Coordinates of C-alpha atoms in Angstrom, one line a residue:
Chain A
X122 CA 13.1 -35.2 -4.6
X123 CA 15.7 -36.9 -7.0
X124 CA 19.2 -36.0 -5.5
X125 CA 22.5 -35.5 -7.4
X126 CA 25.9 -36.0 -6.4
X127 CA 28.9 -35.0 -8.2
X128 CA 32.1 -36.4 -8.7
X129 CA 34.8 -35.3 -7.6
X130 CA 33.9 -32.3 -6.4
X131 CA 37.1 -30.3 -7.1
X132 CA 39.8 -31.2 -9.8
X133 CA 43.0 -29.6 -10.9
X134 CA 44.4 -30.3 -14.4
X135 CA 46.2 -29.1 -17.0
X136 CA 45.8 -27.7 -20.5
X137 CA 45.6 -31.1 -22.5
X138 CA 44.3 -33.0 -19.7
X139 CA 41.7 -35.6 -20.1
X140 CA 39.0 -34.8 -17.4
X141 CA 35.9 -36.8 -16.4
X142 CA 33.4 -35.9 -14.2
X143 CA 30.9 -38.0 -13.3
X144 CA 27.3 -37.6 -11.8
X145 CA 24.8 -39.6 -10.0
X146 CA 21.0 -39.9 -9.6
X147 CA 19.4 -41.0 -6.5
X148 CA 16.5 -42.6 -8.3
X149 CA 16.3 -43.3 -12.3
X150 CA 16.2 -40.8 -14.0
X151 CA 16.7 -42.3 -18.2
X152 CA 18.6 -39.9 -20.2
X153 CA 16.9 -36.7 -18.6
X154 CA 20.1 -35.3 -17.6
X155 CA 22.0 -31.8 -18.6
X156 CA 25.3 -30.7 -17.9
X157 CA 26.2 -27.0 -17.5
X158 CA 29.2 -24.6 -17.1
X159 CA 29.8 -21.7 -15.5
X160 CA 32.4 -19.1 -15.3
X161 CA 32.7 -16.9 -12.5
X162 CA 30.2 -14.0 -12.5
X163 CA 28.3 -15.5 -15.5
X164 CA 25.3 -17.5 -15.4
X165 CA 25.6 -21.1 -16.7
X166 CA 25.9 -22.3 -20.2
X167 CA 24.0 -25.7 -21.3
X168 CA 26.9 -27.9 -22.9
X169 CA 25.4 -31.2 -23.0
X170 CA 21.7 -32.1 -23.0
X171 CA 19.3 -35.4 -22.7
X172 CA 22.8 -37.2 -21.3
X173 CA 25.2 -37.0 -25.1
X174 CA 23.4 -34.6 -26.9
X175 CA 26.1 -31.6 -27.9
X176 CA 24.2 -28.2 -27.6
X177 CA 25.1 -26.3 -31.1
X178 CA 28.2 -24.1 -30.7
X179 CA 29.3 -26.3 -28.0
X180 CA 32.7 -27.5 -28.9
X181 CA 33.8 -31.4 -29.8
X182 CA 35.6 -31.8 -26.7
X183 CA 33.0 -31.9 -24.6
X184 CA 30.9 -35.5 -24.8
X185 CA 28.0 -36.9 -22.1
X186 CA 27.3 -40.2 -21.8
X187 CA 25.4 -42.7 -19.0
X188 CA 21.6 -43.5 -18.8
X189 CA 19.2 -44.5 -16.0
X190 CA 21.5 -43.1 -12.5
X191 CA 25.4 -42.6 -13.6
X192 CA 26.5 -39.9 -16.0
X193 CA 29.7 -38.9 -17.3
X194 CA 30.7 -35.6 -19.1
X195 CA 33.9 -35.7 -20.7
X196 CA 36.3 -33.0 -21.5
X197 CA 38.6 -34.9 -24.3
X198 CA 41.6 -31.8 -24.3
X199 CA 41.0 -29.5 -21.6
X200 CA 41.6 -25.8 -22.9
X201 CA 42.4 -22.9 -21.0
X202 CA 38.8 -21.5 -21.5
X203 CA 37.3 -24.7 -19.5
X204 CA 38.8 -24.1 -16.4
X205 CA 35.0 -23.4 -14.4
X206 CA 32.3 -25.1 -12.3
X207 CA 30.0 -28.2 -14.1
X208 CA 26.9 -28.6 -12.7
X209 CA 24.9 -31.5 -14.0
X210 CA 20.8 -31.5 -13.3
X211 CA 18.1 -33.8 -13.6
X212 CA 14.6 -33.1 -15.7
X213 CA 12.9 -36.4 -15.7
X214 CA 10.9 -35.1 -12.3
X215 CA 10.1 -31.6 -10.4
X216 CA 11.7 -30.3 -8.6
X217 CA 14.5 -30.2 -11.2
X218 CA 17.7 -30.8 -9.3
X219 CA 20.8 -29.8 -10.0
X220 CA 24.2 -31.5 -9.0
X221 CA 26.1 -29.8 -6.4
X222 CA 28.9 -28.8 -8.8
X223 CA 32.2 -30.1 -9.5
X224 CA 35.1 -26.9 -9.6
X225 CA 37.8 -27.7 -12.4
X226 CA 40.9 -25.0 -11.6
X227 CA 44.6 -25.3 -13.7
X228 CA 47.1 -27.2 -12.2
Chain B
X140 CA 18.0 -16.6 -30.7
X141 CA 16.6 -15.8 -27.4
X142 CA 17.5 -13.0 -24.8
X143 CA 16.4 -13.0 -21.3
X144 CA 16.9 -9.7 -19.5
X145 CA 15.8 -10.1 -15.6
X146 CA 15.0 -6.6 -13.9
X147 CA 13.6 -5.6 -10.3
X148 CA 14.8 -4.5 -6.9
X149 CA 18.7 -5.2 -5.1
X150 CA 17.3 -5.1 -2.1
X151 CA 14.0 -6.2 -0.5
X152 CA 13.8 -6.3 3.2
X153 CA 12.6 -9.0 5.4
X154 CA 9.3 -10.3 5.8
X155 CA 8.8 -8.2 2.6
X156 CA 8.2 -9.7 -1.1
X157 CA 10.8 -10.1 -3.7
X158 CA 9.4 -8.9 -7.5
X159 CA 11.6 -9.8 -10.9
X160 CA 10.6 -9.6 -14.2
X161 CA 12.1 -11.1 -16.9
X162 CA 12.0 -10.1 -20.3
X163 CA 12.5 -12.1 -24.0
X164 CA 13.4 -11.0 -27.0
X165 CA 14.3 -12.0 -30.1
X166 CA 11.6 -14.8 -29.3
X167 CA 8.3 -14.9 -28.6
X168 CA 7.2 -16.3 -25.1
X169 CA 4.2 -17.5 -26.8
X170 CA 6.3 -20.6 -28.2
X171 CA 5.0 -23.7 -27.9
X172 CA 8.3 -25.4 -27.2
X173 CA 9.1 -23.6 -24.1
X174 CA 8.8 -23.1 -20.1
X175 CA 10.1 -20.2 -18.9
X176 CA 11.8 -20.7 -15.6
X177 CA 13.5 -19.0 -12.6
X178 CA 17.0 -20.2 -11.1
X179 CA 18.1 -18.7 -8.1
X180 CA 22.5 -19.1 -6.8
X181 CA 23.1 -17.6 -2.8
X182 CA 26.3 -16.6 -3.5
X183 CA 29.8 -18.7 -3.7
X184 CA 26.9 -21.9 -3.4
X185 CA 25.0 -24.2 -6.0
X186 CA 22.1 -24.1 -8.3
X187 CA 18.2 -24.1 -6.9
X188 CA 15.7 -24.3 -9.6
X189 CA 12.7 -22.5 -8.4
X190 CA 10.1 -23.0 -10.8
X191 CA 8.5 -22.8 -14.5
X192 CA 5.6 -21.5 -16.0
X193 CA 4.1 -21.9 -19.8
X194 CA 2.6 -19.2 -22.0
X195 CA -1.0 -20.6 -21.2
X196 CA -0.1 -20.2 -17.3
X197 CA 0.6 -23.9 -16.6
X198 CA 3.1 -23.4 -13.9
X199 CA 4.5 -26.2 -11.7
X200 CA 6.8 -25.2 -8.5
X201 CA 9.6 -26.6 -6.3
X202 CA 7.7 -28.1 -3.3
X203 CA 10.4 -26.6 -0.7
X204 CA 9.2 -22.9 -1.9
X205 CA 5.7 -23.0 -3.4
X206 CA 3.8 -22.0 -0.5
X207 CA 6.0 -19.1 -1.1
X208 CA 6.1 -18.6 -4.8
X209 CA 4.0 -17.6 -7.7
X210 CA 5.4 -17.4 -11.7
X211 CA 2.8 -15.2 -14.2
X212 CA 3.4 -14.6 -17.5
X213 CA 1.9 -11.9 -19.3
X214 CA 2.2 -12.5 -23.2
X215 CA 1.7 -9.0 -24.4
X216 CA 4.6 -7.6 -22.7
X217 CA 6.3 -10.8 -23.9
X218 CA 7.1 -11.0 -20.3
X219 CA 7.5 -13.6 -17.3
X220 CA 7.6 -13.1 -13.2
X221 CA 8.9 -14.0 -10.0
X222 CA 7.4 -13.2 -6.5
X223 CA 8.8 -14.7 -3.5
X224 CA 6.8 -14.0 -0.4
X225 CA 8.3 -13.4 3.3
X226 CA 11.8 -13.4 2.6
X227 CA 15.2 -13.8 4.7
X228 CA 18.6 -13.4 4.4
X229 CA 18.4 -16.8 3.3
X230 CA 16.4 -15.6 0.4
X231 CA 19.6 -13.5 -0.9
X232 CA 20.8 -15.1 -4.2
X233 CA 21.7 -14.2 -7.5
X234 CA 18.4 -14.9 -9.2
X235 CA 18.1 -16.5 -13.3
X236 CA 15.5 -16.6 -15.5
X237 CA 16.2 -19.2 -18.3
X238 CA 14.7 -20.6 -21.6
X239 CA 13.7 -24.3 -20.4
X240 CA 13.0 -26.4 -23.7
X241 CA 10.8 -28.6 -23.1
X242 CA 9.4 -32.0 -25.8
X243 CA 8.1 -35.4 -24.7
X244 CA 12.1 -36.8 -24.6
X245 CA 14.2 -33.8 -23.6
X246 CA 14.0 -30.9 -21.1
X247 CA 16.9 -28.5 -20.7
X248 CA 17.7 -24.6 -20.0
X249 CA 18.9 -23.5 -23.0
X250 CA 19.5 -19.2 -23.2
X251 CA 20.1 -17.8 -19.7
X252 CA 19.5 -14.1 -18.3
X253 CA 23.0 -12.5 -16.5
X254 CA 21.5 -12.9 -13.4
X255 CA 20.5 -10.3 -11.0
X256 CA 21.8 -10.4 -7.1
X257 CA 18.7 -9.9 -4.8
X258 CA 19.7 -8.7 -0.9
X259 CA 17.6 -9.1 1.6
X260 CA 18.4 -7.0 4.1
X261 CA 16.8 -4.4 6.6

């Protein structure tokens, strides 16, 4: 199995804050790489896909970037609606394996 | 664009087999673009992506439950669904079905169920 780590795994920032979180792959995985977020109670939402594409709807702020075992996602001006758990995961290989989360709380 | 709706049993007891079905709409399942896949969170705890399945039946498992699992599909009903044989308390998790696009360069879960919490529990 491919296996993710996250970055750090807990942040606190405020509104306006630059935050990166960054993800790694055990193994190569290209640009097969997703990010997610998820708000307590909710099931995730898909931000990012294949490692910078924006999903549609998904606001500017958020940006992926990285290829082959390090990732980035990017929040460029942290709003108050961000503050949740990331979760990035890997779909170049079954099982598909997601990141072990990274929790992003106000400061 | 697509709604998944998971439904079935809060609580299954042990040794017993945990049943969900998940249902699409405004989509077909038929779609040749699409997997349709189950997620599964124990509570307060990470993601575990338990398998997907295509609208021919083409399913493909995670190895650390597929002696346990098994994914249908039945396209009439424009339906897909879990069982999950044997279960434990370890079994107890907040279980998704998701969208999973799928093409030769990209793979992702795109439209998400709520979620439905599972207990297993005697």
């Amino acid at each position: 199995d491919i296996q993710m780590t996250q970055s750090p795994s807990s942040l606190s920032a405020s509104v306006g804050d630059r935050v990166t979180i960054t993800c790694r792959a055990s193994q190569s995985i290209t640009s097969y790489l997703n990010w997610y977020q998820q708000k307590p109670g909710k099931a995730p939402k898909l931000l990012i896909y294949a490692a910078s594409s924006l999903q549609s709807g998904v606001p500017s702020r958020f940006s992926g970037s990285g290829s082959g075992t390090d990732f980035t996602l990017t929040i460029s001006s942290l709003q108050p609606e961000d503050f949740a758990t990331y979760y990035c995961q890997q779909t170049y290989s079954i099982p598909r394996t997601f990141g072990p989360g990274t929790k992003v709380d106000i400061k | 664009q697509l709604q998944l709706q998971e439904s079935g049993p809060g609580l299954v007891k042990p040794s017993e087999t945990l049943s969900l079905t998940c249902t699409v709409s405004s989509g077909s399942i038929s779609s040749r673009t699409y997997y349709w896949g189950w997620i599964r969170q124990p509570p307060g705890k990470g993601l575990e992506w338990i398998g997907s399945i295509y609208y021919s039946g083409s399913s493909y498992y995670n190895p650390s439950l597929k002696s346990r699992v098994t994914i249908s599909v039945d396209t009439s009903k424009n339906q897909f669904s879990l069982k999950l044989s044997s279960v434990t308390a370890a079994d107890t998790a907040i279980y998704y079905c998701a969208s999973e696009m799928t093409t030769v360069t990209k793979n992702y879960l795109d439209y998400w169920g709520q979620g439905t919490l599972v207990t297993v529990s005697s």
